[in-house]
Amino acid sequence: MQFQNFRANIEEINPSDFDLGSRSLSLLREDQVHSVVSGNKFRKLKYNLEQAKAIGSKTLVTFGGAYSNHLAATAFAGASAGFNTIGIVRGEELAPRIAANPTLSYAQEQGMELRFIPRSLYKMKSEVGILDNLLKDRANLYLLPEGGTNELAVKGCTEILDDRTSQFDYICVSVGTGGTLAGILRSASPKQITIGYSALKGTFQKELIHRYCGEVPYTLVDDHCFGGYGKIDSNLIRFINNFKRSTGIPLDPVYTGKMMYGIMDGIKSGLFKENSRILAVHTGGLQGISGMNQRLKKKQLPQII
Ligand SMILES: Cc1ncc(COP(=O)(O)O)c(C=O)c1O
């Protein structure tokens, strides 16, 4: 596994493809670290895996829903680093349907042991005793929170930006838990303006960002969450497909598609200054496209290409 010293490519969008005015728009291709597992996941896991090794843990345990990028990433990175992995999955009803679910079957192929629990119990997983009871048959475990965000994950995400990215005026990133944004805020230069695009309804991630970064200037919006986590409409599908046709760059429907839609909207509305340079972090999530396409087919909506 080569994520230790991964340096993502920076790709500039051809200004003739979109109406950017005097601005430039580039993507930091964190998605290219691995064909299934995206860059911010590797960044979040890097120091956690080092720590798990250092304390002699043999098994990583984590959590996720049916199409979780984090589950897939932990399964792959854990196996590559010689760990056993356990994924606690939200929804008992998924247990008989592993083969039909591209994310869960991928995680299982990587050797992840999947344990399905009812949604009601999943909600209570942080309460005392719940996990001990679920995992009482196993010892020496290293626990990774849902979404993978903890102090070591934020530390790993500080490595997303580097000496090349300081030339940009704006850094844009998609936000789930806020861990990736927190790492970026720690390493962005003071003159850079950082904008987070929430993939979920609300900007509740501000609390977590404050915990990791204290009082720092940034903007977090949920104006382009399309109604909430995992929600999508034909307008967003059309945008993602047009973006791919014009640039050759795939976007995922849950995170980066919504971020890029928000950036293009911001360019139209004048949010970004004239002559400014914008860097969008492509955090990946592309493994989720086939699962989303299954759902779109059922709803008779167009497919993501
Ligand atoms: C592809 C992708 N982009 C962005 C994010 C958001 O990361 P964070 O949870 O650190 O805010 C996630 C989180 O799961 C993700 O899978």
CSV table of C-alpha atoms and ligand atoms in Angstrom, one decimal:
chain,number,residue,atom,x,y,z
A,1,MET,CA,0.0,0.0,0.0
A,2,GLN,CA,1.5,3.3,-1.1
A,3,PHE,CA,-0.4,5.9,0.9
A,4,GLN,CA,2.5,6.8,3.2
A,5,ASN,CA,3.9,9.4,0.8
A,6,PHE,CA,0.9,9.9,-1.5
A,7,ARG,CA,1.0,13.3,-3.3
A,8,ALA,CA,-2.2,13.9,-5.3
A,9,ASN,CA,-2.1,15.4,-8.7
A,10,ILE,CA,-3.5,18.9,-9.2
A,11,GLU,CA,-5.6,19.1,-12.3
A,12,GLU,CA,-6.8,22.4,-13.7
A,13,ILE,CA,-10.2,22.5,-15.3
A,14,ASN,CA,-10.2,23.8,-18.9
A,15,PRO,CA,-11.8,27.3,-18.6
A,16,SER,CA,-13.5,26.7,-22.0
A,17,ASP,CA,-15.5,23.9,-20.5
A,18,PHE,CA,-17.3,26.1,-17.9
A,19,ASP,CA,-18.0,29.7,-17.4
A,20,LEU,CA,-15.4,30.5,-14.8
A,21,GLY,CA,-15.0,34.2,-15.8
A,22,SER,CA,-11.5,35.4,-14.7
A,23,ARG,CA,-11.2,32.6,-12.1
A,24,SER,CA,-9.3,29.3,-12.3
A,25,LEU,CA,-10.6,26.0,-10.9
A,26,SER,CA,-8.4,23.0,-10.1
A,27,LEU,CA,-9.0,19.7,-8.4
A,28,LEU,CA,-6.7,18.0,-6.0
A,29,ARG,CA,-7.1,14.4,-7.0
A,30,GLU,CA,-7.1,12.6,-3.6
A,31,ASP,CA,-9.4,10.1,-5.3
A,32,GLN,CA,-6.6,8.7,-7.3
A,33,VAL,CA,-4.7,7.1,-4.4
A,34,HIS,CA,-6.6,3.8,-5.0
A,35,SER,CA,-9.3,2.6,-7.5
A,36,VAL,CA,-11.8,1.9,-4.7
A,37,VAL,CA,-10.6,3.6,-1.6
A,38,SER,CA,-10.3,7.4,-1.6
A,39,GLY,CA,-7.6,9.7,-0.4
A,40,ASN,CA,-9.2,11.3,2.7
A,41,LYS,CA,-9.9,7.8,4.0
A,42,PHE,CA,-6.2,6.9,3.7
A,43,ARG,CA,-5.3,10.1,5.4
A,44,LYS,CA,-7.6,9.3,8.2
A,45,LEU,CA,-6.4,5.8,8.6
A,46,LYS,CA,-2.6,6.4,8.3
A,47,TYR,CA,-1.8,7.4,11.9
A,48,ASN,CA,-4.6,5.2,13.3
A,49,LEU,CA,-3.1,2.1,11.8
A,50,GLU,CA,0.4,3.1,13.1
A,51,GLN,CA,-1.1,3.5,16.5
A,52,ALA,CA,-3.0,0.2,16.4
A,53,LYS,CA,0.2,-1.5,15.5
A,54,ALA,CA,2.2,0.3,18.2
A,55,ILE,CA,-0.2,-0.9,20.9
A,56,GLY,CA,-0.3,-4.4,19.6
A,57,SER,CA,-3.9,-4.5,18.3
A,58,LYS,CA,-4.7,-7.2,15.8
A,59,THR,CA,-8.2,-6.2,14.8
A,60,LEU,CA,-9.8,-2.9,13.6
A,61,VAL,CA,-13.4,-2.4,14.4
A,62,THR,CA,-15.5,0.2,12.7
A,63,PHE,CA,-19.1,1.2,11.7
A,64,GLY,CA,-21.0,2.2,8.6
A,65,GLY,CA,-24.2,2.1,6.6
A,66,ALA,CA,-24.9,0.1,3.4
A,67,TYR,CA,-22.8,2.1,1.1
A,68,SER,CA,-20.1,3.4,3.5
A,69,ASN,CA,-16.9,4.6,1.9
A,70,HIS,CA,-15.3,4.3,5.3
A,71,LEU,CA,-16.1,0.6,5.7
A,72,ALA,CA,-14.7,-0.2,2.3
A,73,ALA,CA,-11.6,1.8,3.0
A,74,THR,CA,-11.0,0.3,6.4
A,75,ALA,CA,-11.5,-3.2,5.0
A,76,PHE,CA,-8.9,-2.6,2.3
A,77,ALA,CA,-6.3,-0.6,4.3
A,78,GLY,CA,-6.7,-2.9,7.3
A,79,ALA,CA,-6.1,-6.0,5.3
A,80,SER,CA,-3.1,-4.4,3.4
A,81,ALA,CA,-1.5,-3.6,6.8
A,82,GLY,CA,-2.1,-7.1,8.2
A,83,PHE,CA,-5.1,-6.4,10.5
A,84,ASN,CA,-8.3,-8.4,10.9
A,85,THR,CA,-11.2,-6.1,10.4
A,86,ILE,CA,-14.8,-6.0,11.7
A,87,GLY,CA,-17.5,-3.8,10.3
A,88,ILE,CA,-20.6,-3.2,12.3
A,89,VAL,CA,-23.3,-2.4,9.8
A,90,ARG,CA,-26.5,-0.4,10.3
A,91,GLY,CA,-29.5,-2.5,9.4
A,92,GLU,CA,-30.1,-6.2,10.0
A,93,GLU,CA,-32.1,-6.5,6.8
A,94,LEU,CA,-28.8,-6.1,4.8
A,95,ALA,CA,-27.4,-9.4,6.1
A,96,PRO,CA,-28.9,-11.6,3.4
A,97,ARG,CA,-28.2,-9.1,0.7
A,98,ILE,CA,-24.4,-8.8,0.8
A,99,ALA,CA,-23.8,-10.2,-2.7
A,100,ALA,CA,-26.2,-7.6,-4.2
A,101,ASN,CA,-24.4,-4.7,-2.4
A,102,PRO,CA,-21.2,-3.6,-4.1
A,103,THR,CA,-19.7,-1.9,-1.0
A,104,LEU,CA,-20.5,-4.7,1.5
A,105,SER,CA,-19.3,-7.4,-0.9
A,106,TYR,CA,-16.1,-5.5,-1.5
A,107,ALA,CA,-15.5,-5.1,2.2
A,108,GLN,CA,-16.2,-8.8,2.7
A,109,GLU,CA,-13.8,-9.8,-0.1
A,110,GLN,CA,-11.1,-7.8,1.7
A,111,GLY,CA,-11.7,-10.1,4.6
A,112,MET,CA,-13.8,-7.8,6.7
A,113,GLU,CA,-16.2,-9.7,9.1
A,114,LEU,CA,-19.5,-7.9,8.8
A,115,ARG,CA,-21.9,-7.8,11.8
A,116,PHE,CA,-25.3,-6.5,11.1
A,117,ILE,CA,-27.3,-4.8,13.9
A,118,PRO,CA,-30.8,-3.2,14.0
A,119,ARG,CA,-30.9,0.5,13.3
A,120,SER,CA,-32.2,1.1,16.9
A,121,LEU,CA,-29.1,-0.6,18.4
A,122,TYR,CA,-26.8,1.1,15.9
A,123,LYS,CA,-28.0,4.5,17.1
A,124,MET,CA,-27.0,3.6,20.7
A,125,LYS,CA,-23.6,2.2,19.8
A,126,SER,CA,-21.7,4.9,21.7
A,127,GLU,CA,-23.5,4.2,25.0
A,128,VAL,CA,-21.7,2.3,27.7
A,129,GLY,CA,-21.8,-1.5,27.4
A,130,ILE,CA,-23.3,-1.7,24.0
A,131,LEU,CA,-20.1,-2.3,22.1
A,132,ASP,CA,-18.6,-4.5,24.8
A,133,ASN,CA,-21.6,-6.7,24.5
A,134,LEU,CA,-21.5,-6.8,20.7
A,135,LEU,CA,-17.8,-7.7,20.7
A,136,LYS,CA,-17.4,-9.7,23.8
A,137,ASP,CA,-16.1,-12.7,21.8
A,138,ARG,CA,-13.1,-10.7,20.6
A,139,ALA,CA,-10.1,-9.0,22.4
A,140,ASN,CA,-7.3,-6.6,21.5
A,141,LEU,CA,-9.5,-4.4,19.4
A,142,TYR,CA,-8.7,-1.0,17.9
A,143,LEU,CA,-11.9,1.1,17.6
A,144,LEU,CA,-12.3,3.5,14.7
A,145,PRO,CA,-15.3,5.8,15.0
A,146,GLU,CA,-18.1,6.0,12.4
A,147,GLY,CA,-16.7,8.1,9.5
A,148,GLY,CA,-13.2,7.5,10.9
A,149,THR,CA,-12.8,10.9,12.5
A,150,ASN,CA,-10.6,11.2,15.6
A,151,GLU,CA,-7.5,13.2,16.6
A,152,LEU,CA,-5.1,10.9,14.6
A,153,ALA,CA,-7.5,11.1,11.6
A,154,VAL,CA,-7.4,14.9,11.7
A,155,LYS,CA,-3.6,14.8,11.9
A,156,GLY,CA,-3.5,12.6,8.8
A,157,CYS,CA,-5.8,15.1,7.0
A,158,THR,CA,-3.4,17.9,7.6
A,159,GLU,CA,-1.3,16.2,4.9
A,160,ILE,CA,-3.9,16.8,2.2
A,161,LEU,CA,-2.5,20.3,1.6
A,162,ASP,CA,1.2,20.7,0.8
A,163,ASP,CA,3.7,23.2,-0.5
A,164,ARG,CA,2.0,23.3,-4.0
A,165,THR,CA,-1.5,24.2,-2.7
A,166,SER,CA,-0.5,27.5,-1.0
A,167,GLN,CA,-0.8,29.3,-4.3
A,168,PHE,CA,-4.7,28.9,-4.2
A,169,ASP,CA,-7.0,31.6,-2.7
A,170,TYR,CA,-9.8,29.2,-1.9
A,171,ILE,CA,-9.8,25.6,-0.7
A,172,CYS,CA,-13.1,23.8,-1.0
A,173,VAL,CA,-14.0,20.4,0.5
A,174,SER,CA,-17.0,18.2,1.1
A,175,VAL,CA,-18.0,17.7,4.7
A,176,GLY,CA,-19.5,14.6,6.4
A,177,THR,CA,-18.3,14.5,10.0
A,178,GLY,CA,-16.0,17.5,9.5
A,179,GLY,CA,-12.7,15.6,10.2
A,180,THR,CA,-11.3,16.2,6.7
A,181,LEU,CA,-12.1,19.9,6.9
A,182,ALA,CA,-10.6,20.1,10.4
A,183,GLY,CA,-7.3,18.7,9.0
A,184,ILE,CA,-7.4,21.2,6.1
A,185,LEU,CA,-8.1,24.1,8.4
A,186,ARG,CA,-5.0,23.2,10.5
A,187,SER,CA,-2.7,23.2,7.5
A,188,ALA,CA,-4.2,26.0,5.3
A,189,SER,CA,-2.3,29.2,5.2
A,190,PRO,CA,-3.9,32.1,7.0
A,191,LYS,CA,-4.7,34.0,3.8
A,192,GLN,CA,-6.6,31.1,2.2
A,193,ILE,CA,-10.4,31.0,2.4
A,194,THR,CA,-11.7,27.5,3.2
A,195,ILE,CA,-15.2,26.5,2.3
A,196,GLY,CA,-16.9,23.3,3.5
A,197,TYR,CA,-19.9,21.9,1.6
A,198,SER,CA,-22.0,19.8,3.9
A,199,ALA,CA,-23.3,16.6,2.3
A,200,LEU,CA,-25.9,16.4,5.1
A,201,LYS,CA,-28.6,18.8,6.2
A,202,GLY,CA,-27.3,21.2,8.7
A,203,THR,CA,-23.9,22.6,9.7
A,204,PHE,CA,-23.7,20.7,13.1
A,205,GLN,CA,-20.1,19.7,12.2
A,206,LYS,CA,-19.0,23.1,13.5
A,207,GLU,CA,-19.0,21.7,17.0
A,208,LEU,CA,-16.5,19.0,16.0
A,209,ILE,CA,-14.4,21.5,14.0
A,210,HIS,CA,-14.2,23.7,17.0
A,211,ARG,CA,-13.1,20.8,19.2
A,212,TYR,CA,-10.2,20.1,16.8
A,213,CYS,CA,-9.3,23.5,15.6
A,214,GLY,CA,-10.6,26.1,18.1
A,215,GLU,CA,-11.7,29.5,16.7
A,216,VAL,CA,-10.6,29.5,13.1
A,217,PRO,CA,-12.2,31.3,10.2
A,218,TYR,CA,-14.0,29.2,7.6
A,219,THR,CA,-17.3,28.9,5.9
A,220,LEU,CA,-19.6,25.8,6.1
A,221,VAL,CA,-22.8,25.7,4.1
A,222,ASP,CA,-25.5,23.1,3.5
A,223,ASP,CA,-27.1,24.9,0.6
A,224,HIS,CA,-26.1,22.1,-1.8
A,225,CYS,CA,-26.9,19.0,0.2
A,226,PHE,CA,-30.0,18.2,-2.0
A,227,GLY,CA,-32.2,17.6,1.0
A,228,GLY,CA,-29.8,15.5,3.0
A,229,TYR,CA,-27.3,12.6,3.2
A,230,GLY,CA,-27.5,10.3,0.2
A,231,LYS,CA,-30.3,12.3,-1.4
A,232,ILE,CA,-30.0,13.1,-5.0
A,233,ASP,CA,-32.2,14.3,-7.9
A,234,SER,CA,-32.1,14.3,-11.7
A,235,ASN,CA,-30.5,17.8,-11.7
A,236,LEU,CA,-27.5,16.6,-9.7
A,237,ILE,CA,-27.2,13.4,-11.8
A,238,ARG,CA,-27.2,15.6,-15.0
A,239,PHE,CA,-24.5,17.9,-13.5
A,240,ILE,CA,-22.3,14.9,-12.4
A,241,ASN,CA,-22.6,13.4,-15.9
A,242,ASN,CA,-21.9,16.7,-17.7
A,243,PHE,CA,-18.9,17.3,-15.5
A,244,LYS,CA,-17.5,13.8,-16.4
A,245,ARG,CA,-18.2,14.3,-20.1
A,246,SER,CA,-16.4,17.7,-20.2
A,247,THR,CA,-13.5,17.0,-17.9
A,248,GLY,CA,-13.1,13.2,-17.8
A,249,ILE,CA,-13.2,13.5,-14.0
A,250,PRO,CA,-15.8,11.3,-12.2
A,251,LEU,CA,-17.6,12.8,-9.1
A,252,ASP,CA,-19.5,10.8,-6.6
A,253,PRO,CA,-23.2,11.5,-5.8
A,254,VAL,CA,-23.0,11.7,-2.0
A,255,TYR,CA,-20.0,14.1,-1.4
A,256,THR,CA,-17.9,15.5,-4.3
A,257,GLY,CA,-20.8,15.9,-6.8
A,258,LYS,CA,-22.6,18.1,-4.3
A,259,MET,CA,-19.5,20.1,-3.5
A,260,MET,CA,-18.7,20.7,-7.2
A,261,TYR,CA,-22.3,21.7,-7.8
A,262,GLY,CA,-22.0,24.2,-4.9
A,263,ILE,CA,-18.7,25.6,-6.3
A,264,MET,CA,-20.2,26.2,-9.8
A,265,ASP,CA,-23.2,27.8,-8.1
A,266,GLY,CA,-20.8,30.0,-6.1
A,267,ILE,CA,-18.9,31.0,-9.3
A,268,LYS,CA,-22.2,32.0,-10.9
A,269,SER,CA,-23.4,34.0,-7.9
A,270,GLY,CA,-20.1,35.9,-7.5
A,271,LEU,CA,-19.0,34.2,-4.2
A,272,PHE,CA,-15.5,33.7,-5.5
A,273,LYS,CA,-13.5,36.9,-6.2
A,274,GLU,CA,-12.5,37.9,-9.8
A,275,ASN,CA,-9.1,36.5,-10.8
A,276,SER,CA,-9.0,34.1,-7.8
A,277,ARG,CA,-7.7,30.6,-7.9
A,278,ILE,CA,-10.0,27.9,-6.5
A,279,LEU,CA,-8.8,24.4,-5.4
A,280,ALA,CA,-11.5,21.7,-4.8
A,281,VAL,CA,-10.3,18.7,-2.9
A,282,HIS,CA,-11.6,15.5,-4.7
A,283,THR,CA,-12.1,13.2,-1.7
A,284,GLY,CA,-13.2,10.3,-3.8
A,285,GLY,CA,-16.2,8.2,-2.8
A,286,LEU,CA,-16.4,6.7,-6.3
A,287,GLN,CA,-16.9,3.2,-5.0
A,288,GLY,CA,-20.4,4.4,-4.0
A,289,ILE,CA,-21.5,5.1,-7.6
A,290,SER,CA,-22.6,1.5,-8.4
A,291,GLY,CA,-24.7,1.2,-5.3
A,292,MET,CA,-26.3,4.5,-6.0
A,293,ASN,CA,-27.0,3.4,-9.6
A,294,GLN,CA,-28.9,0.4,-8.3
A,295,ARG,CA,-31.1,2.7,-6.3
A,296,LEU,CA,-31.6,5.1,-9.2
A,297,LYS,CA,-32.6,2.2,-11.5
A,298,LYS,CA,-35.3,1.2,-9.0
A,299,LYS,CA,-36.6,4.8,-9.0
A,300,GLN,CA,-36.4,4.9,-12.8
A,301,LEU,CA,-33.9,7.8,-12.7
A,302,PRO,CA,-31.0,8.2,-15.1
A,303,GLN,CA,-27.7,6.4,-14.3
A,304,ILE,CA,-24.5,8.1,-13.2
A,305,ILE,CA,-21.9,7.4,-15.9
B,1,LIG,C1,-15.8,10.7,-0.5
B,1,LIG,C2,-16.0,11.5,0.8
B,1,LIG,N1,-15.7,12.8,0.8
B,1,LIG,C3,-15.8,13.5,1.9
B,1,LIG,C4,-16.2,13.0,3.1
B,1,LIG,C5,-16.3,13.8,4.3
B,1,LIG,O1,-15.3,13.6,5.2
B,1,LIG,P1,-15.5,14.0,6.7
B,1,LIG,O2,-16.3,12.9,7.3
B,1,LIG,O3,-14.1,13.9,7.2
B,1,LIG,O4,-16.1,15.3,6.8
B,1,LIG,C6,-16.4,11.6,3.2
B,1,LIG,C7,-16.8,11.0,4.4
B,1,LIG,O5,-17.1,9.9,4.6
B,1,LIG,C8,-16.3,10.8,2.0
B,1,LIG,O6,-16.5,9.5,2.0
